[in-house]
Amino acid sequence: MISPEHLIAPFEGLVSPDLQSVLLSWIKNRIFERRVSAHTVKNYLHDLKSFFEFQKEHHSTPLKIKDLSTLELQDFRSFLAYRLSKGLSHRSNARATSALKTFFKYLKKNHDIENTDIITLRSAKFLNSLPRPLNIDEALALTCDPSLKEQEPWIEARDQTLFTLLYGCGLRISEALNLSVNDVKNATRFLTIRGKGNKERLIPLLPFITRKIDEYLEKHPQRNCPSAPLFIGKQGGVLNPAVAQRQLRHLRLSLGLPETATPHALRHSFATHLLQNGADLRSIQELLGHSSLSTTQRYTKIDPGHLSRIYEKTHPRT
């Protein structure tokens, strides 16, 4: 894991030392106390750095802690407008707004620094588009076929097991990469997953999933170290998500699958196929770890026949 001190280095000279110190404490709070993923923290820091760069350019001096409470709504709006003028999307601005609000909320709670204007800051609303789900044959092909023949056997087993967990358990790739050897060694019927907000959920393990895990553990270079990451890279650390995406891209090309065959699409295929086979939305919500049912309900738009099938099956006049 990259140290918080390393993550804060790009802010040197951009903000005052006292603000840099507060940023460091915020990063530690996110990573160690709130258990936010390193990927999310890096994204938030990228947006905060962009914000401080914009403010420094317009104020001609690095921001100090005391300046944060005096920033006006127009300062925030100008920053978002500037991003749009540079070609960034409303989606990107929504993330930047979230980063700013999260940071200022931390300032109020932990450092008694409050900015009331940011409370009223709004970014354009949008709906995340769901990736097109794979059909069952396409999804199974990604979990059954070896990646690249010239690779070491443990890497082929690693990739197959990772893709099997994404499709067979509906995991986010970050959730799969957070698993340790011990997490799966002790799992027989259920797997405990720590999702967003460090919320735990239980996922049933089907026989084909446990077989893949067992086959991989036999070849895992660190199988005798319980705390080792389940999915490791060639250097022995946690597998980089970009490497997993690259491996799937190679496999997708070798199988002649569409570009929509991505790690995220495997999770959505899991939900869509459950829906198509009669699973209720509440159960799918629990399996996916969605906090809101409305998020899960969007899958009915991918499979519009779902509601018709329920209607035909349950209405007394059909």
C-alpha positions as semicolon CSV with decimal commas, in nm:
position;residue;x (nm);y (nm);z (nm)
1;M;0,000;0,000;0,000
2;I;0,125;0,351;-0,085
3;S;0,187;0,552;0,231
4;P;-0,032;0,856;0,308
5;E;0,284;1,068;0,316
6;H;0,358;0,967;-0,042
7;L;0,004;1,051;-0,151
8;I;0,029;1,398;0,001
9;A;0,363;1,485;-0,163
10;P;0,207;1,651;-0,477
11;F;0,043;1,913;-0,250
12;E;0,377;2,053;-0,132
13;G;0,399;2,415;-0,242
14;L;0,039;2,403;-0,360
15;V;-0,111;2,461;-0,015
16;S;0,032;2,591;0,311
17;P;0,209;2,348;0,547
18;D;-0,079;2,361;0,797
19;L;-0,331;2,269;0,528
20;Q;-0,098;1,999;0,403
21;S;-0,093;1,853;0,754
22;V;-0,473;1,851;0,767
23;L;-0,486;1,678;0,430
24;L;-0,254;1,410;0,563
25;S;-0,476;1,349;0,866
26;W;-0,780;1,331;0,635
27;I;-0,611;1,068;0,416
28;K;-0,526;0,859;0,722
29;N;-0,886;0,890;0,840
30;R;-1,016;0,772;0,502
31;I;-0,779;0,476;0,471
32;F;-0,735;0,350;0,827
33;E;-1,058;0,447;1,003
34;R;-1,321;0,466;0,731
35;R;-1,161;0,183;0,531
36;V;-1,211;0,367;0,203
37;S;-1,035;0,197;-0,089
38;A;-0,700;0,336;-0,203
39;H;-0,849;0,382;-0,551
40;T;-1,123;0,612;-0,416
41;V;-0,876;0,808;-0,202
42;K;-0,650;0,866;-0,503
43;N;-0,945;0,990;-0,710
44;Y;-1,051;1,229;-0,434
45;L;-0,697;1,358;-0,394
46;H;-0,673;1,414;-0,768
47;D;-0,988;1,628;-0,755
48;L;-0,875;1,819;-0,446
49;K;-0,537;1,887;-0,606
50;S;-0,715;2,023;-0,912
51;F;-0,928;2,246;-0,689
52;F;-0,631;2,384;-0,497
53;E;-0,441;2,445;-0,822
54;F;-0,736;2,644;-0,953
55;Q;-0,764;2,847;-0,633
56;K;-0,390;2,914;-0,617
57;E;-0,394;3,044;-0,974
58;H;-0,681;3,282;-0,895
59;H;-0,557;3,393;-0,553
60;S;-0,189;3,403;-0,653
61;T;-0,089;3,230;-0,330
62;P;-0,124;2,885;-0,174
63;L;-0,442;2,841;0,030
64;K;-0,414;2,835;0,409
65;I;-0,647;2,661;0,652
66;K;-0,813;2,988;0,749
67;D;-0,895;3,055;0,382
68;L;-1,116;2,748;0,353
69;S;-1,396;2,892;0,567
70;T;-1,404;3,214;0,361
71;L;-1,443;3,053;0,019
72;E;-1,773;3,152;-0,143
73;L;-2,018;2,955;-0,352
74;Q;-1,889;3,132;-0,662
75;D;-1,537;2,998;-0,593
76;F;-1,669;2,643;-0,609
77;R;-1,895;2,708;-0,909
78;S;-1,613;2,873;-1,102
79;F;-1,397;2,567;-1,041
80;L;-1,665;2,332;-1,179
81;A;-1,729;2,560;-1,477
82;Y;-1,356;2,569;-1,550
83;R;-1,347;2,189;-1,555
84;L;-1,634;2,175;-1,802
85;S;-1,457;2,427;-2,026
86;K;-1,158;2,189;-2,031
87;G;-1,373;1,906;-2,161
88;L;-1,436;1,722;-1,835
89;S;-1,778;1,564;-1,801
90;H;-2,065;1,629;-1,563
91;R;-1,991;1,285;-1,423
92;S;-1,636;1,396;-1,342
93;N;-1,768;1,715;-1,182
94;A;-2,006;1,513;-0,968
95;R;-1,711;1,318;-0,832
96;A;-1,515;1,639;-0,770
97;T;-1,813;1,785;-0,584
98;S;-1,833;1,472;-0,372
99;A;-1,460;1,495;-0,294
100;L;-1,490;1,857;-0,185
101;K;-1,796;1,796;0,032
102;T;-1,635;1,492;0,193
103;F;-1,322;1,690;0,278
104;F;-1,511;1,992;0,412
105;K;-1,735;1,766;0,619
106;Y;-1,421;1,621;0,776
107;L;-1,287;1,972;0,843
108;K;-1,603;2,070;1,028
109;K;-1,613;1,756;1,239
110;N;-1,245;1,725;1,325
111;H;-1,094;2,074;1,293
112;D;-1,388;2,307;1,364
113;I;-1,354;2,463;1,019
114;E;-1,688;2,526;0,852
115;N;-1,786;2,655;0,510
116;T;-2,162;2,696;0,476
117;D;-2,151;2,779;0,106
118;I;-2,035;2,434;-0,002
119;I;-2,351;2,284;0,148
120;T;-2,552;2,449;-0,130
121;L;-2,311;2,341;-0,404
122;R;-2,483;2,117;-0,657
123;S;-2,345;1,936;-0,959
124;A;-2,545;1,818;-1,258
125;K;-2,735;1,500;-1,186
126;F;-2,690;1,200;-1,409
127;L;-2,757;0,830;-1,409
128;N;-2,466;0,593;-1,423
129;S;-2,512;0,380;-1,731
130;L;-2,490;0,008;-1,668
131;P;-2,257;-0,187;-1,897
132;R;-2,425;-0,427;-2,137
133;P;-2,441;-0,768;-1,969
134;L;-2,283;-1,070;-2,136
135;N;-2,497;-1,365;-2,225
136;I;-2,452;-1,680;-2,018
137;D;-2,223;-1,854;-2,268
138;E;-1,997;-1,549;-2,294
139;A;-1,972;-1,513;-1,916
140;L;-1,896;-1,881;-1,866
141;A;-1,629;-1,870;-2,136
142;L;-1,441;-1,605;-1,938
143;T;-1,443;-1,823;-1,627
144;C;-1,355;-2,155;-1,792
145;D;-1,096;-2,084;-2,060
146;P;-0,730;-2,019;-1,972
147;S;-0,603;-1,667;-2,031
148;L;-0,278;-1,692;-2,221
149;K;-0,116;-2,029;-2,284
150;E;0,238;-1,902;-2,234
151;Q;0,167;-1,779;-1,882
152;E;0,265;-1,955;-1,562
153;P;-0,004;-2,199;-1,441
154;W;-0,073;-2,002;-1,123
155;I;-0,144;-1,688;-1,325
156;E;-0,395;-1,871;-1,545
157;A;-0,559;-2,011;-1,230
158;R;-0,556;-1,664;-1,071
159;D;-0,733;-1,502;-1,365
160;Q;-0,995;-1,775;-1,394
161;T;-1,067;-1,757;-1,022
162;L;-1,091;-1,377;-1,025
163;F;-1,334;-1,374;-1,318
164;T;-1,530;-1,658;-1,158
165;L;-1,577;-1,454;-0,840
166;L;-1,685;-1,147;-1,036
167;Y;-1,948;-1,343;-1,227
168;G;-2,031;-1,619;-0,979
169;C;-2,058;-1,392;-0,673
170;G;-2,129;-1,053;-0,830
171;L;-1,828;-0,889;-0,667
172;R;-1,686;-0,551;-0,747
173;I;-1,328;-0,591;-0,861
174;S;-1,208;-0,391;-0,559
175;E;-1,391;-0,635;-0,329
176;A;-1,229;-0,935;-0,496
177;L;-0,882;-0,782;-0,478
178;N;-0,927;-0,708;-0,107
179;L;-0,967;-1,079;-0,026
180;S;-0,689;-1,262;0,156
181;V;-0,589;-1,627;0,138
182;N;-0,741;-1,674;0,482
183;D;-1,075;-1,528;0,370
184;V;-1,132;-1,810;0,123
185;K;-0,949;-2,091;0,302
186;N;-1,203;-2,076;0,583
187;A;-1,501;-2,027;0,353
188;T;-1,705;-2,335;0,273
189;R;-2,064;-2,239;0,203
190;F;-2,045;-1,860;0,231
191;L;-1,791;-1,587;0,161
192;T;-1,780;-1,273;0,375
193;I;-1,734;-0,964;0,162
194;R;-1,646;-0,618;0,289
195;G;-1,801;-0,374;0,046
196;K;-1,848;0,001;0,024
197;G;-1,848;0,175;0,359
198;N;-1,687;-0,135;0,508
199;K;-2,030;-0,303;0,515
200;E;-2,020;-0,681;0,529
201;R;-2,242;-0,921;0,338
202;L;-2,251;-1,298;0,295
203;I;-2,233;-1,448;-0,053
204;P;-2,323;-1,815;-0,109
205;L;-2,042;-2,017;-0,266
206;L;-2,162;-2,251;-0,538
207;P;-1,963;-2,572;-0,600
208;F;-1,810;-2,447;-0,927
209;I;-1,675;-2,143;-0,740
210;T;-1,519;-2,341;-0,455
211;R;-1,355;-2,575;-0,709
212;K;-1,193;-2,279;-0,884
213;I;-1,072;-2,138;-0,554
214;D;-0,928;-2,472;-0,441
215;E;-0,750;-2,525;-0,775
216;Y;-0,599;-2,178;-0,753
217;L;-0,489;-2,217;-0,391
218;E;-0,295;-2,531;-0,483
219;K;-0,084;-2,315;-0,720
220;H;-0,085;-1,990;-0,520
221;P;0,280;-1,888;-0,452
222;Q;0,187;-1,765;-0,102
223;R;-0,080;-2,022;-0,013
224;N;0,081;-2,092;0,326
225;C;0,059;-1,728;0,433
226;P;-0,298;-1,663;0,558
227;S;-0,264;-1,285;0,544
228;A;-0,135;-1,283;0,184
229;P;-0,360;-1,129;-0,082
230;L;-0,568;-1,389;-0,262
231;F;-0,497;-1,225;-0,595
232;I;-0,133;-1,128;-0,633
233;G;0,080;-0,985;-0,909
234;K;0,414;-1,119;-1,030
235;Q;0,597;-0,917;-0,765
236;G;0,393;-1,070;-0,484
237;G;0,180;-0,768;-0,393
238;V;-0,192;-0,717;-0,441
239;L;-0,290;-0,753;-0,806
240;N;-0,328;-0,414;-0,974
241;P;-0,683;-0,363;-1,111
242;A;-0,532;-0,240;-1,438
243;V;-0,353;-0,576;-1,478
244;A;-0,681;-0,760;-1,422
245;Q;-0,848;-0,545;-1,687
246;R;-0,562;-0,608;-1,927
247;Q;-0,580;-0,984;-1,870
248;L;-0,952;-0,982;-1,940
249;R;-0,895;-0,777;-2,253
250;H;-0,646;-1,036;-2,384
251;L;-0,887;-1,316;-2,302
252;R;-1,176;-1,130;-2,460
253;L;-0,985;-1,091;-2,784
254;S;-0,879;-1,456;-2,791
255;L;-1,241;-1,566;-2,743
256;G;-1,382;-1,317;-2,990
257;L;-1,602;-1,152;-2,728
258;P;-1,730;-0,793;-2,756
259;E;-1,551;-0,493;-2,606
260;T;-1,826;-0,476;-2,345
261;A;-1,675;-0,785;-2,177
262;T;-1,510;-0,605;-1,884
263;P;-1,465;-0,694;-1,515
264;H;-1,752;-0,463;-1,424
265;A;-1,975;-0,624;-1,688
266;L;-1,927;-0,962;-1,520
267;R;-2,082;-0,827;-1,200
268;H;-2,374;-0,684;-1,395
269;S;-2,414;-1,009;-1,585
270;F;-2,444;-1,186;-1,248
271;A;-2,735;-0,961;-1,150
272;T;-2,904;-0,971;-1,489
273;H;-2,892;-1,350;-1,517
274;L;-3,034;-1,388;-1,165
275;L;-3,315;-1,151;-1,260
276;Q;-3,385;-1,340;-1,582
277;N;-3,413;-1,664;-1,386
278;G;-3,667;-1,537;-1,137
279;A;-3,464;-1,393;-0,848
280;D;-3,639;-1,112;-0,662
281;L;-3,490;-0,765;-0,651
282;R;-3,445;-0,762;-0,273
283;S;-3,227;-1,072;-0,284
284;I;-3,022;-0,931;-0,571
285;Q;-2,984;-0,606;-0,376
286;E;-2,838;-0,795;-0,080
287;L;-2,604;-1,000;-0,297
288;L;-2,472;-0,692;-0,477
289;G;-2,438;-0,489;-0,158
290;H;-2,654;-0,202;-0,283
291;S;-2,767;0,031;-0,004
292;S;-3,071;0,139;-0,203
293;L;-3,324;-0,078;-0,386
294;S;-3,358;0,191;-0,653
295;T;-3,003;0,114;-0,766
296;T;-3,094;-0,252;-0,813
297;Q;-3,422;-0,166;-0,987
298;R;-3,226;-0,030;-1,281
299;Y;-3,163;-0,389;-1,389
300;T;-3,529;-0,416;-1,487
301;K;-3,447;-0,167;-1,764
302;I;-3,179;-0,403;-1,895
303;D;-3,426;-0,692;-1,884
304;P;-3,767;-0,531;-1,954
305;G;-3,924;-0,876;-1,985
306;H;-3,869;-0,937;-1,613
307;L;-4,181;-0,751;-1,499
308;S;-4,389;-0,912;-1,772
309;R;-4,281;-1,260;-1,660
310;I;-4,368;-1,183;-1,298
311;Y;-4,705;-1,046;-1,407
312;E;-4,786;-1,352;-1,617
313;K;-4,671;-1,589;-1,343
314;T;-4,845;-1,429;-1,045
315;H;-5,157;-1,245;-1,165
316;P;-5,471;-1,456;-1,100
317;R;-5,628;-1,367;-1,436
318;T;-5,339;-1,483;-1,654
